[in-house]
Short mmCIF file of C-alpha atoms in Angstrom, two decimals:
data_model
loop_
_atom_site.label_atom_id
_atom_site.label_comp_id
_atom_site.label_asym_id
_atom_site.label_seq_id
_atom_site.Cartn_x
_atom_site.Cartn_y
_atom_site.Cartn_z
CA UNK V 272 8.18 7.13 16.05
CA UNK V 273 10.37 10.37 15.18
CA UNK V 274 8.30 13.58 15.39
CA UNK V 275 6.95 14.95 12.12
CA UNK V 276 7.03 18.97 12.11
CA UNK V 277 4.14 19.31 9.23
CA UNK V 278 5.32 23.33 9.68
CA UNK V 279 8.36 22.34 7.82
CA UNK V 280 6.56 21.54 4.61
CA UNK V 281 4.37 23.34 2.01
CA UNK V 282 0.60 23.13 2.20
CA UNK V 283 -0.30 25.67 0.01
CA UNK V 284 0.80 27.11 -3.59
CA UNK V 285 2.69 24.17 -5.14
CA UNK V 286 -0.18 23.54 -7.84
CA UNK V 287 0.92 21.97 -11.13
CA UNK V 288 -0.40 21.68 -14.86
CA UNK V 289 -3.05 19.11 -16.10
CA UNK V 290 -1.20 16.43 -18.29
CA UNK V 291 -3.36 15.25 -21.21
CA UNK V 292 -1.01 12.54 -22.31
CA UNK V 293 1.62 10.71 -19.40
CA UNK V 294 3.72 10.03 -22.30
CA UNK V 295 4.61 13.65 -22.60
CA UNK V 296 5.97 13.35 -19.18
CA UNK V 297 9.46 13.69 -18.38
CA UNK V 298 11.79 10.66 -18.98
CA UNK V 299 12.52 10.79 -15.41
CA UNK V 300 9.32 11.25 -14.41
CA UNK V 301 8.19 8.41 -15.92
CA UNK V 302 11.00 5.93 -14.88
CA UNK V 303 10.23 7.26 -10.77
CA UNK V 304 6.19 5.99 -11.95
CA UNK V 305 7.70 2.93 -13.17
CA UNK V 306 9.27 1.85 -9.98
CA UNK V 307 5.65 2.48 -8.14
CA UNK V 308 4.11 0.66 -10.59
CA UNK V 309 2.45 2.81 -13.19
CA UNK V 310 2.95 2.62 -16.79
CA UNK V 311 2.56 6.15 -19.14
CA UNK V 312 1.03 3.62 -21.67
CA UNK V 313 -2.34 3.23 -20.96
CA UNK V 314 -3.21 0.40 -23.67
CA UNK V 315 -2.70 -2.32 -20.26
CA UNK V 316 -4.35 0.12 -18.22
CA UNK V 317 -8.48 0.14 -17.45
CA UNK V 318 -8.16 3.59 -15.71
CA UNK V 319 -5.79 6.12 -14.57
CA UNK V 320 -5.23 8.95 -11.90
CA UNK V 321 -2.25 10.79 -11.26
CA UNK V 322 -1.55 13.21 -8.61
CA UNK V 323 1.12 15.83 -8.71
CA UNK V 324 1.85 17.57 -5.26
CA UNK V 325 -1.89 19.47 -5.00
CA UNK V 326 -2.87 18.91 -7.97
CA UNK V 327 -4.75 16.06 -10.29
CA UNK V 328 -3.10 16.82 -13.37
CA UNK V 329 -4.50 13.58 -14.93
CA UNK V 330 -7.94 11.37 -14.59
CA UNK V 331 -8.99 9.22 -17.25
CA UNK V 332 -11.43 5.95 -18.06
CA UNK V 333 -10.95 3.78 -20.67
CA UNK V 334 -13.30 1.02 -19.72
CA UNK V 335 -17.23 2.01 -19.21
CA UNK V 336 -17.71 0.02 -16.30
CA UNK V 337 -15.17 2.23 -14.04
CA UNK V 338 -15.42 5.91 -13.03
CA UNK V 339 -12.67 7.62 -11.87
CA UNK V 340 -12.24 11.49 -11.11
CA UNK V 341 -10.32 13.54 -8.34
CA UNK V 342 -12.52 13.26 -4.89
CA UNK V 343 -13.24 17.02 -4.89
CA UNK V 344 -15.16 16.61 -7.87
CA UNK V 345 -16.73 13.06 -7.13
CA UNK V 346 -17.84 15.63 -4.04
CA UNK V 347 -19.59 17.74 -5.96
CA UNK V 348 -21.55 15.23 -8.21
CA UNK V 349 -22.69 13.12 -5.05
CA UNK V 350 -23.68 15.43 -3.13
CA UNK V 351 -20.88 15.18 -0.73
CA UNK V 352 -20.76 11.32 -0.41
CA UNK V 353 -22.22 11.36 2.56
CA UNK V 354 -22.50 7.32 3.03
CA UNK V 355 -19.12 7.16 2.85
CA UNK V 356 -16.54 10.19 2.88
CA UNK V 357 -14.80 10.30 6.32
CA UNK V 358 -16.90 7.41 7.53
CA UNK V 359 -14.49 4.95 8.47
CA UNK V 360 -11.37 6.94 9.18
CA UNK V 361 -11.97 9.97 11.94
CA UNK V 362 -10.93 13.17 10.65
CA UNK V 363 -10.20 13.53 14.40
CA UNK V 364 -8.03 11.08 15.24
CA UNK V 365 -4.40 13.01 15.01
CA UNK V 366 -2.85 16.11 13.26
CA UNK V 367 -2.02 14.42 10.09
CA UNK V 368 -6.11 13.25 9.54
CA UNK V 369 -7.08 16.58 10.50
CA UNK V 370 -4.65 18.25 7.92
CA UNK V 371 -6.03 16.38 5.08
CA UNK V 372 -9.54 17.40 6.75
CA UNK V 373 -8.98 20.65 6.84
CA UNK V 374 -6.95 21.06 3.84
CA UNK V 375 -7.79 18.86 1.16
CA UNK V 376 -5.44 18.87 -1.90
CA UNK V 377 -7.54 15.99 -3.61
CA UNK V 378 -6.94 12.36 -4.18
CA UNK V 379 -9.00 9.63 -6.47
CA UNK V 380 -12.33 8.67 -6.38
CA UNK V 381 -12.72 5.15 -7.86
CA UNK V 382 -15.91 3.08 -8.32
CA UNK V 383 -16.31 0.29 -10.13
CA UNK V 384 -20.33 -0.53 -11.38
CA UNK V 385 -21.79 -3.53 -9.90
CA UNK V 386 -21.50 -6.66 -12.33
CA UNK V 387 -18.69 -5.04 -13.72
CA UNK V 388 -15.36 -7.28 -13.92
CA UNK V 389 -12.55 -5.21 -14.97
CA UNK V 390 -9.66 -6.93 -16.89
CA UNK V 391 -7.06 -4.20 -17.00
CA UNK V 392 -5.85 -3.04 -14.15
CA UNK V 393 -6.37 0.19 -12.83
CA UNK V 394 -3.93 2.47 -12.08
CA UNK V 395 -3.20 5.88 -9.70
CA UNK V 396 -0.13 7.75 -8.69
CA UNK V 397 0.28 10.44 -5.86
CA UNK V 398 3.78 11.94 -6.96
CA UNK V 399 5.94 14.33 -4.98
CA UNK V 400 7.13 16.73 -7.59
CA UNK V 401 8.34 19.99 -5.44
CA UNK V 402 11.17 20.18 -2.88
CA UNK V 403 9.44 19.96 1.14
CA UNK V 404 5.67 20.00 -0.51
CA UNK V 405 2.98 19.05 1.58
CA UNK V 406 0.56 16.55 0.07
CA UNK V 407 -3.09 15.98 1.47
CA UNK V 408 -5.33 13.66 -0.30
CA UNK V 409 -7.97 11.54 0.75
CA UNK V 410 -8.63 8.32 -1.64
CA UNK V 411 -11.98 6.69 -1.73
CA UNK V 412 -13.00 3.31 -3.43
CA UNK V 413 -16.06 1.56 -4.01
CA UNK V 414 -16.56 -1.88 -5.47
CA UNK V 415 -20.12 -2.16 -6.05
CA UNK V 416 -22.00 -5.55 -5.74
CA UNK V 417 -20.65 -8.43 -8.17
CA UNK V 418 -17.65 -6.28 -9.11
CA UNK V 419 -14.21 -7.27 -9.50
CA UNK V 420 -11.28 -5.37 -9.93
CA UNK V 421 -7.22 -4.51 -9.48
CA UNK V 422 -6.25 -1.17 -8.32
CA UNK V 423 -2.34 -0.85 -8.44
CA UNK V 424 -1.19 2.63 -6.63
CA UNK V 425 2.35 4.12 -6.63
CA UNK V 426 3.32 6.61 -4.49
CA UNK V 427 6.62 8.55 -5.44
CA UNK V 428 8.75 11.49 -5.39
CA UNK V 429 10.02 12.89 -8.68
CA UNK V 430 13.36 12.61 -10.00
CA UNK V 431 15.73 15.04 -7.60
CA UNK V 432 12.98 15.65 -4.91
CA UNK V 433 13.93 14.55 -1.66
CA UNK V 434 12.27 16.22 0.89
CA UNK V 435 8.29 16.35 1.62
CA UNK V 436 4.78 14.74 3.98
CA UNK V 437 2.61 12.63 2.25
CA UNK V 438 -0.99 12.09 4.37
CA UNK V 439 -2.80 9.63 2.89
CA UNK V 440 -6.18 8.91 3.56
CA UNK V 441 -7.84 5.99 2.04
CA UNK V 442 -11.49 4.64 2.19
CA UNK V 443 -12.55 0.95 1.19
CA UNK V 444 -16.13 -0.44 0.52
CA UNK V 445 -16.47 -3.90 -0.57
CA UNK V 446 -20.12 -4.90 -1.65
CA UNK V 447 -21.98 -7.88 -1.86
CA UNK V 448 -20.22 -10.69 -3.39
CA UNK V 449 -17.35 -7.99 -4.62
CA UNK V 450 -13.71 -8.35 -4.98
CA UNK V 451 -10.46 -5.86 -4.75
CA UNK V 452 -7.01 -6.62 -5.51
CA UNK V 453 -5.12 -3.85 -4.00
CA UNK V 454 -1.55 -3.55 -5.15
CA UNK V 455 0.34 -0.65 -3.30
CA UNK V 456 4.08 0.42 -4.24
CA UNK V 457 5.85 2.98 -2.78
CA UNK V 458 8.52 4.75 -4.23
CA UNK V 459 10.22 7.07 -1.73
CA UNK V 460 13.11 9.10 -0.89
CA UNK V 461 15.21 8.95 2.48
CA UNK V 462 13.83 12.30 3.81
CA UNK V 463 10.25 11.90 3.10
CA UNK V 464 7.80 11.59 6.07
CA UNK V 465 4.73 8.99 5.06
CA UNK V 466 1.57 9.14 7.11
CA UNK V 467 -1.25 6.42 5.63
CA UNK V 468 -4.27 6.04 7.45
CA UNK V 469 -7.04 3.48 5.96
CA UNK V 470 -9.72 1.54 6.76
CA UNK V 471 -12.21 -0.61 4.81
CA UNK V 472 -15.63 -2.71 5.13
CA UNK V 473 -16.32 -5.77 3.38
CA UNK V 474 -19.88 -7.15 2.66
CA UNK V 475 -21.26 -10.69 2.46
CA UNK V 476 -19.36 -12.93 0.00
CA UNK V 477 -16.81 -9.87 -0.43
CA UNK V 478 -12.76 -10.25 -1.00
CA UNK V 479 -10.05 -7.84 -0.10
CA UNK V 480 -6.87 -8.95 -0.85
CA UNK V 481 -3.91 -6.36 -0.35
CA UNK V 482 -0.29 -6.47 -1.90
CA UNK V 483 2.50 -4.00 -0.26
CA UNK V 484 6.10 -3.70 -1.64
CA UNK V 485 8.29 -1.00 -0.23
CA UNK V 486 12.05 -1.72 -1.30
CA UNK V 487 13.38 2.03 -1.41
CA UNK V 488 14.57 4.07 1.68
CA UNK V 489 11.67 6.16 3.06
CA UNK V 490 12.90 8.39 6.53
CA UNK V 491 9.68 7.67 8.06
CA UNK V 492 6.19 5.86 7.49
CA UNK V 493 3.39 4.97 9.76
CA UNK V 494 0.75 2.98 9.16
CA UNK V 495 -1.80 0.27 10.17
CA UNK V 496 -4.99 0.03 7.89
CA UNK V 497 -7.78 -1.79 9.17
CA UNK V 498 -9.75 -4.04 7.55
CA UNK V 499 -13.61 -4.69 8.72
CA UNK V 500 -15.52 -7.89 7.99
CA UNK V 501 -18.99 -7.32 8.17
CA UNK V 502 -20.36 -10.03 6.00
CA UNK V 503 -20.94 -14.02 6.51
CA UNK V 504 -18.34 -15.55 4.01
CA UNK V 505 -16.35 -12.26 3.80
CA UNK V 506 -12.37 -12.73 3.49
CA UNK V 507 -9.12 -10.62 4.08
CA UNK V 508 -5.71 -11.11 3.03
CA UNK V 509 -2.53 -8.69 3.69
CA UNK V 510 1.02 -9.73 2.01
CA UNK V 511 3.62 -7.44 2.62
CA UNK V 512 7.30 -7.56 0.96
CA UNK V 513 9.26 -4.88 3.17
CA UNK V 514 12.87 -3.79 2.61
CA UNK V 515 14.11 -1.38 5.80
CA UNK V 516 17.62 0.39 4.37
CA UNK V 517 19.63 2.68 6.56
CA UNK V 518 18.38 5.23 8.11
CA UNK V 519 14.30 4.30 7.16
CA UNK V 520 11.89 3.70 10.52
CA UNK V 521 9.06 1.94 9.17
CA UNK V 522 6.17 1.52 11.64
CA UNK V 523 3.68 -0.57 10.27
CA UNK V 524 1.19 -3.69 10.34
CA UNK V 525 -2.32 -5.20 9.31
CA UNK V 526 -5.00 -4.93 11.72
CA UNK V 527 -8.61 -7.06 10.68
CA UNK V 528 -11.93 -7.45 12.32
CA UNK V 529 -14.36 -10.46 12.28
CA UNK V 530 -17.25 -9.19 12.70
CA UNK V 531 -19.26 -12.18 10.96
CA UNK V 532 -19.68 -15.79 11.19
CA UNK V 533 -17.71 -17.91 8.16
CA UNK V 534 -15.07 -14.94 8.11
CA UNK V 535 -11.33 -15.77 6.98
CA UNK V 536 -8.24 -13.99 7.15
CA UNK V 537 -4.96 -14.09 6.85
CA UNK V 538 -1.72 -11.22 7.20
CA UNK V 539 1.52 -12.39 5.82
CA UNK V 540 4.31 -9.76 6.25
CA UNK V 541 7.96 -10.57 4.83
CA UNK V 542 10.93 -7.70 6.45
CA UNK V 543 14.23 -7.09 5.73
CA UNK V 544 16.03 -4.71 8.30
CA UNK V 545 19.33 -3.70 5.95
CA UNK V 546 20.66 -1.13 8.27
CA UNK V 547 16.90 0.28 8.98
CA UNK V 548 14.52 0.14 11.89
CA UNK V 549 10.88 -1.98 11.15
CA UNK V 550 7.89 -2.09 13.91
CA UNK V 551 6.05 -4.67 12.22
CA UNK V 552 2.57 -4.92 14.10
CA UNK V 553 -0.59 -7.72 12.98
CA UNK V 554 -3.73 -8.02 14.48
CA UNK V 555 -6.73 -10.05 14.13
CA UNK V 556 -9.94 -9.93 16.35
CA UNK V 557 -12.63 -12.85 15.83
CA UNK V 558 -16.16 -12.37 17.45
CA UNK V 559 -17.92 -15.02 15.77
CA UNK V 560 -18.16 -18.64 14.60
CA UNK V 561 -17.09 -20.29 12.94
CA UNK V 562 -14.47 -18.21 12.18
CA UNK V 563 -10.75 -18.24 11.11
CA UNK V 564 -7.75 -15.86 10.89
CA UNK V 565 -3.83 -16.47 10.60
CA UNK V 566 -1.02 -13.88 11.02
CA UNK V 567 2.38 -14.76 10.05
CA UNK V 568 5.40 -11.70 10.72
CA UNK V 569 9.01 -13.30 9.42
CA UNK V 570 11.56 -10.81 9.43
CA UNK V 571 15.71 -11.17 8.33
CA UNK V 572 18.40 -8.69 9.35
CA UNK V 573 21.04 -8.54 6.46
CA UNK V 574 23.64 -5.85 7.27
CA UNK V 575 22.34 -4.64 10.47
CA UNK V 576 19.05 -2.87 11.42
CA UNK V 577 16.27 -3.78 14.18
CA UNK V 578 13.29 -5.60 13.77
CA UNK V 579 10.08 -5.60 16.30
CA UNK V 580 7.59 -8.17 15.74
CA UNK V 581 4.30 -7.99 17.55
CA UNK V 582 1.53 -9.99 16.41
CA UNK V 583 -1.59 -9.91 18.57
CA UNK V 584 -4.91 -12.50 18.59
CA UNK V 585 -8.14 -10.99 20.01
CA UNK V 586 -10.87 -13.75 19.91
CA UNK V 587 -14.27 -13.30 21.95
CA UNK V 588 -16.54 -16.19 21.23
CA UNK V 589 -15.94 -20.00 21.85
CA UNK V 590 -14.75 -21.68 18.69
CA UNK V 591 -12.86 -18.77 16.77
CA UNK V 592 -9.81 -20.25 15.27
CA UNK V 593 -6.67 -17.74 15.36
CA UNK V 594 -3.22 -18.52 14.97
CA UNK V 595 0.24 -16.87 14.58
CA UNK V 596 3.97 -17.34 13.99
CA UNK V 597 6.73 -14.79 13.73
CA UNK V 598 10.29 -14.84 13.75
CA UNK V 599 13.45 -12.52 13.37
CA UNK V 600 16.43 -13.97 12.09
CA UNK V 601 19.09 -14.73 9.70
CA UNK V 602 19.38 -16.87 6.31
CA UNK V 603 19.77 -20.29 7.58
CA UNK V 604 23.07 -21.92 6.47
CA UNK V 605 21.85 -25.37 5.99
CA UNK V 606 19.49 -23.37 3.02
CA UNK V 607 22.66 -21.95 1.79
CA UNK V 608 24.41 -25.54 1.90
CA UNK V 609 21.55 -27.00 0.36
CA UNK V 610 21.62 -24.97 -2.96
CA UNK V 611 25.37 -24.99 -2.85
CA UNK V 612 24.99 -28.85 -2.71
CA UNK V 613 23.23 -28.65 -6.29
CA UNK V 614 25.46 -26.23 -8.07
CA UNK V 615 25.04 -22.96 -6.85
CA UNK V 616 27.64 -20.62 -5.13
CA UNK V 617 27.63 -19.09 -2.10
CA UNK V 618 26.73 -15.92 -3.02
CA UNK V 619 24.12 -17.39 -6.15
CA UNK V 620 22.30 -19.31 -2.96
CA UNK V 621 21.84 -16.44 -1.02
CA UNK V 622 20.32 -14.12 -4.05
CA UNK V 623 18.32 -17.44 -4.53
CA UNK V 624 16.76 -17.84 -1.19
CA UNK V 625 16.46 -13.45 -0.43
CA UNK V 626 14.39 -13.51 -3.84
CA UNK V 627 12.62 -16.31 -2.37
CA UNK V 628 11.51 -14.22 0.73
CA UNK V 629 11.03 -11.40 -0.86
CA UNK V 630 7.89 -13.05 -3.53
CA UNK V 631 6.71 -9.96 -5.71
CA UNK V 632 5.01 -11.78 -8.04
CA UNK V 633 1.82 -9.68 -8.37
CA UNK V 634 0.25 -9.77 -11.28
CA UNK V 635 0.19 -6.01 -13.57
CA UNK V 636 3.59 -5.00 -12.06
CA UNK V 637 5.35 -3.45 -15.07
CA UNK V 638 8.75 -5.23 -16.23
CA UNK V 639 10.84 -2.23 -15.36
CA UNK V 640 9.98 -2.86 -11.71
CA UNK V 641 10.26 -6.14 -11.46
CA UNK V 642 14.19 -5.73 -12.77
CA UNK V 643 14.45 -3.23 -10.19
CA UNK V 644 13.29 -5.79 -7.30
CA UNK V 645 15.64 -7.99 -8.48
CA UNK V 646 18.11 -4.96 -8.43
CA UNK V 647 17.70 -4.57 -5.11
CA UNK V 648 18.14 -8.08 -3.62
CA UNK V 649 21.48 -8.69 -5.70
CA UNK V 650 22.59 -4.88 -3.45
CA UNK V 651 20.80 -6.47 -0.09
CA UNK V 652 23.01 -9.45 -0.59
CA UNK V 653 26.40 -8.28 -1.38
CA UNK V 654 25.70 -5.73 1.26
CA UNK V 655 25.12 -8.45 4.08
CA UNK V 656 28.17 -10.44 2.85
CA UNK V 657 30.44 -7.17 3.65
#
């Protein structure tokens, strides 16, 4: 990876306003939420947080059985969160955790009330508004026993912005019988450094499932969350849809732990170097039966780029079932004969089968969005036919 400078960017001073209503936000503003998936109407929305370089500007409920505030505050009312703040990532563990440490900016606090099965989505956005700002949050989520819910978070930089550090870091707890649909859409620029660092526990009878779509250039992003099942009958999923453009070094990956019998899991990660570098890691560990885990890593080059694939299996007790497959290629031509065969042309087939590949269909993704995927592949395509 390229060496982040975090003296090159702001950490201090670049506070903004609190925002009552995120429809009186700018109609530029709004379209860069859009394409990282969060809608200024909140009539489909349970809940909503939005960060603006240090600042929450915006924090909001509209269903009882969610509560949602900035984590400095959620600080203050729980007496620190000791059971769970800075449990599962180390605030040690390199200079980007130890910035947010040091110098939090904020970040959302989400927990959803045991029982409690939210229909509506909810929704957060950490937003790079100023030119080279510095942005420290640390997120923190808590599905309580019984609950279900789908968070969808954008990250983005505002409309003109190109230059800034985002450290993210993000907390999971899973409860008893639980679930969490976590939707994640990032929204970059091409000079914008992106430093993630997660980690989350799942109980007994507990689901995390995890959606990831990053289709805009990004100059550099790092991260591997890991994923800890603690729980008999506890399960894991990862689905990635990853678009590399020029210039963008994405190093990234899945990593989940087995740490119960009846445990399942599966990472499925779908790349697309177009003129971009992608380190695209997986790995599961099993340590005890019955237990079983599958990691899949396909990756296609359209237009040049470089793609690393490097799954790993890590099982320690006699029975564990792991598998994996990964592969770095090109679209096939038989495909591309196939749907030319029944009426397509060339350049219809290939849209066809990139679309394919690149499967966003995730449930609460605004329409604007979804145009914009398809945006995208139609430019990856004519791009590789060049």
């Amino acid at each position: 990876m390229s060496k982040v400078d975090l003296k090159n960017f702001k950490f201090d001073g670049l506070n903004q306003e609190a925002i009552t209503d995120l429809s009186a936000l700018s109609d530029e503003d709004k379209d860069q939420l859009l394409m990282a998936g969060v809608v200024s109407d909140l009539s489909t929305r349970s809940a909503s947080y939005l960060q603006m370089d240090q600042s929450a500007v915006h924090c909001q409920s509209r269903d009882e059985g969610v509560e949602i505030m900035d984590i400095k505050d959620a600080l203050k009312k729980y007496d620190g969160l000791k059971e769970y703040f800075w449990t599962l990532v180390d605030k040690d563990k390199d200079e980007f955790t130890r910035s947010a440490y040091d110098n939090l900016h904020g970040g959302y606090f989400i927990r959803v009330k045991a029982g409690a099965k939210i229909k509506d989505p909810i929704q957060s956005c950490l937003m790079l508004k100023s030119e080279n700002v510095g942005q420290n949050v640390h997120n923190l989520v808590i599905i309580e026993e019984g609950a279900e819910a789908h968070i969808i978070t954008g990250c983005s930089v505002a409309h003109g912005t190109r230059s800034g550090a985002h450290l993210g870091i993000s907390e999971f707890f899973v409860k008893k019988n639980a679930s969490l649909t976590f939707t994640m859409v990032h929204n970059w620029s091409d000079s914008v450094a992106v430093r993630p660092r997660s980690a989350g526990v799942v109980e007994e009878g507990g689901k995390f499932l995890n959606n990831y779509v990053l289709l805009k250039p990004v100059k550099d992003l790092q991260m591997y969350p890991a994923i800890t099942l603690n729980g008999r009958n506890s399960v894991a999923r990862f689905n990635s849809v990853v678009v590399a453009t020029e210039g963008s070094l994405l190093d990234m990956g899945n990593r989940v732990i087995m740490n119960a019998p009846d445990t399942r899991c599966e990472i499925i990660a779908r790349t697309i170097a177009a003129g971009g570098t992608i380190i695209n890691r997986g790995h599961i560990a099993a340590h005890h039966v019955p237990s079983k885990g599958h990691l899949e890593c396909q990756g296609l080059i359209l237009g040049g780029g470089r793609i690393w694939a490097i799954p790993e299996l890590d099982g320690t007790a006699e029975g564990v079932e792991l598998s994996h497959e990964a592969s770095v290629g090109k679209i096939a031509q038989d495909e591309i004969e196939y749907l030319m065969a029944r009426g397509m042309d060339e350049d219809e087939a290939t849209s066809t089968i990139v679309r394919g590949f690149l499967n966003t269909d995730i449930m609460g993704l605004p329409d604007r969005l979804r145009q914009e995927i398809d945006k995208q592949i139609e430019e990856l395509q004519a791009s590789s036919a060049m």
